[in-house]
């Protein structure tokens, strides 16, 4: 009871601290607003709802900051400074990537997108929104990868620290992750990870067989990225309260559950990247799906 009350109070304070937002004038402002709307309602917006399988919105992973705008968090997932990092070298594709291409990548891999949104009204609008959020920050090409300079150092430092811990993981870490999930996350995300109207899904399918969350190809399914993101953003409104071990155990548990895969990576690969056998970690065989 106390816990719920604390969370409600925090939500209230957070909403009150947001202030009126001024958009650029004319068509540009309309485009930015459209982009914001799609980023906030990706799985239901008329321009994108038929193009994504998951029940996710971009804003679920690129959280609001103090000004109330999506993607202005100071933590991992911020869009502040992102536009200034593009065009960026992508080690995944071994070429220079534009911001719209980066967005398209997240659209496909994070949201189980069915089709590219490159140069569509939605792709252009989301690119305009993210550029607007980056306004006033410096142009800074990033040799470490396609991302905002604001968060590069946090990513790099934490991933370096987390990697050796992940490599040593066993079934005990998985069980610990399950216990933590039930204690700290399931109240909002559901014991089955399926989420609800207020909270996005973390894994699994709905009754119609539709995959609910991010794919095994998305950044969030990589054990190190996911642990960094979780520590930096969850539990909601309690950023940076989980220990390294807790964030890693949660990442192991969540990313060992069933999710869509696009054919390039799989849940099994994501564990193999750290020298881990998914079936040993889970304690029983995972049925991998396409
Ligand atoms: C108070 C409710 C609440 C709690 C507790 C909570 N979450 Fe979340 N979580 C959310 C909401 C809401 C979002 C989406 C944020 C948004 O859209 O602004 C989210 C987003 C996420 C996402 C990214 C989106 C997705 O569905 O993949 C992950 C991963 C996640 N949470 C993991 C966790 C983990 C792990 C814990 C436990 C340590 C946790 N959450 C605890 C409410 C909660
Ligand atoms: C399930 C979580 C998730 C969802 C949903 C998601 N993203 Fe991402 N996104 C991430 C993660 C994690 C990264 C960082 C990946 C990395 O740098 O390795 C990222 C990176 C990005 C980047 C690069 C920015 C930077 O500075 O790192 C952009 C741009 C982006 N996402 C846009 C979007 C858009 C637009 C959508 C909706 C169409 C979206 N994302 C949906 C998790 C998500």
Tab-separated table of N, CA and C in Angstrom, residues 1-2 19 89 100 128 152 172 181 194 197 275:
chain	number	residue	atom	x	y	z
A	1	UNK	N	0.838	-1.210	0.000
A	1	UNK	CA	0.000	0.000	0.000
A	1	UNK	C	0.866	1.251	0.000
A	2	UNK	N	1.816	1.284	0.943
A	2	UNK	CA	2.724	2.422	1.022
A	2	UNK	C	3.470	2.656	-0.264
A	19	UNK	N	5.866	21.635	-18.306
A	19	UNK	CA	5.292	22.936	-18.632
A	19	UNK	C	4.930	23.009	-20.115
A	89	UNK	N	28.671	6.517	-38.155
A	89	UNK	CA	29.194	5.236	-38.618
A	89	UNK	C	28.511	4.117	-37.831
A	100	UNK	N	17.232	9.012	-39.917
A	100	UNK	CA	15.995	8.311	-40.288
A	100	UNK	C	16.216	6.802	-40.409
A	128	UNK	N	11.912	14.473	-37.702
A	128	UNK	CA	11.782	15.900	-37.367
A	128	UNK	C	11.640	16.078	-35.861
A	152	UNK	N	26.714	8.126	-24.356
A	152	UNK	CA	27.755	7.192	-24.803
A	152	UNK	C	28.626	6.704	-23.654
A	172	UNK	N	21.375	-20.073	-11.287
A	172	UNK	CA	21.038	-19.375	-10.033
A	172	UNK	C	20.710	-17.901	-10.305
A	181	UNK	N	12.030	-10.059	-10.392
A	181	UNK	CA	10.984	-9.608	-11.305
A	181	UNK	C	9.628	-9.620	-10.604
A	194	UNK	N	3.245	-9.668	-19.821
A	194	UNK	CA	2.405	-9.202	-20.930
A	194	UNK	C	1.968	-7.744	-20.808
A	197	UNK	N	-2.889	-2.023	-20.011
A	197	UNK	CA	-3.179	-0.744	-20.676
A	197	UNK	C	-2.166	0.349	-20.333
A	275	UNK	N	28.945	-16.512	-24.115
A	275	UNK	CA	29.412	-17.853	-23.781
A	275	UNK	C	28.421	-18.634	-22.928
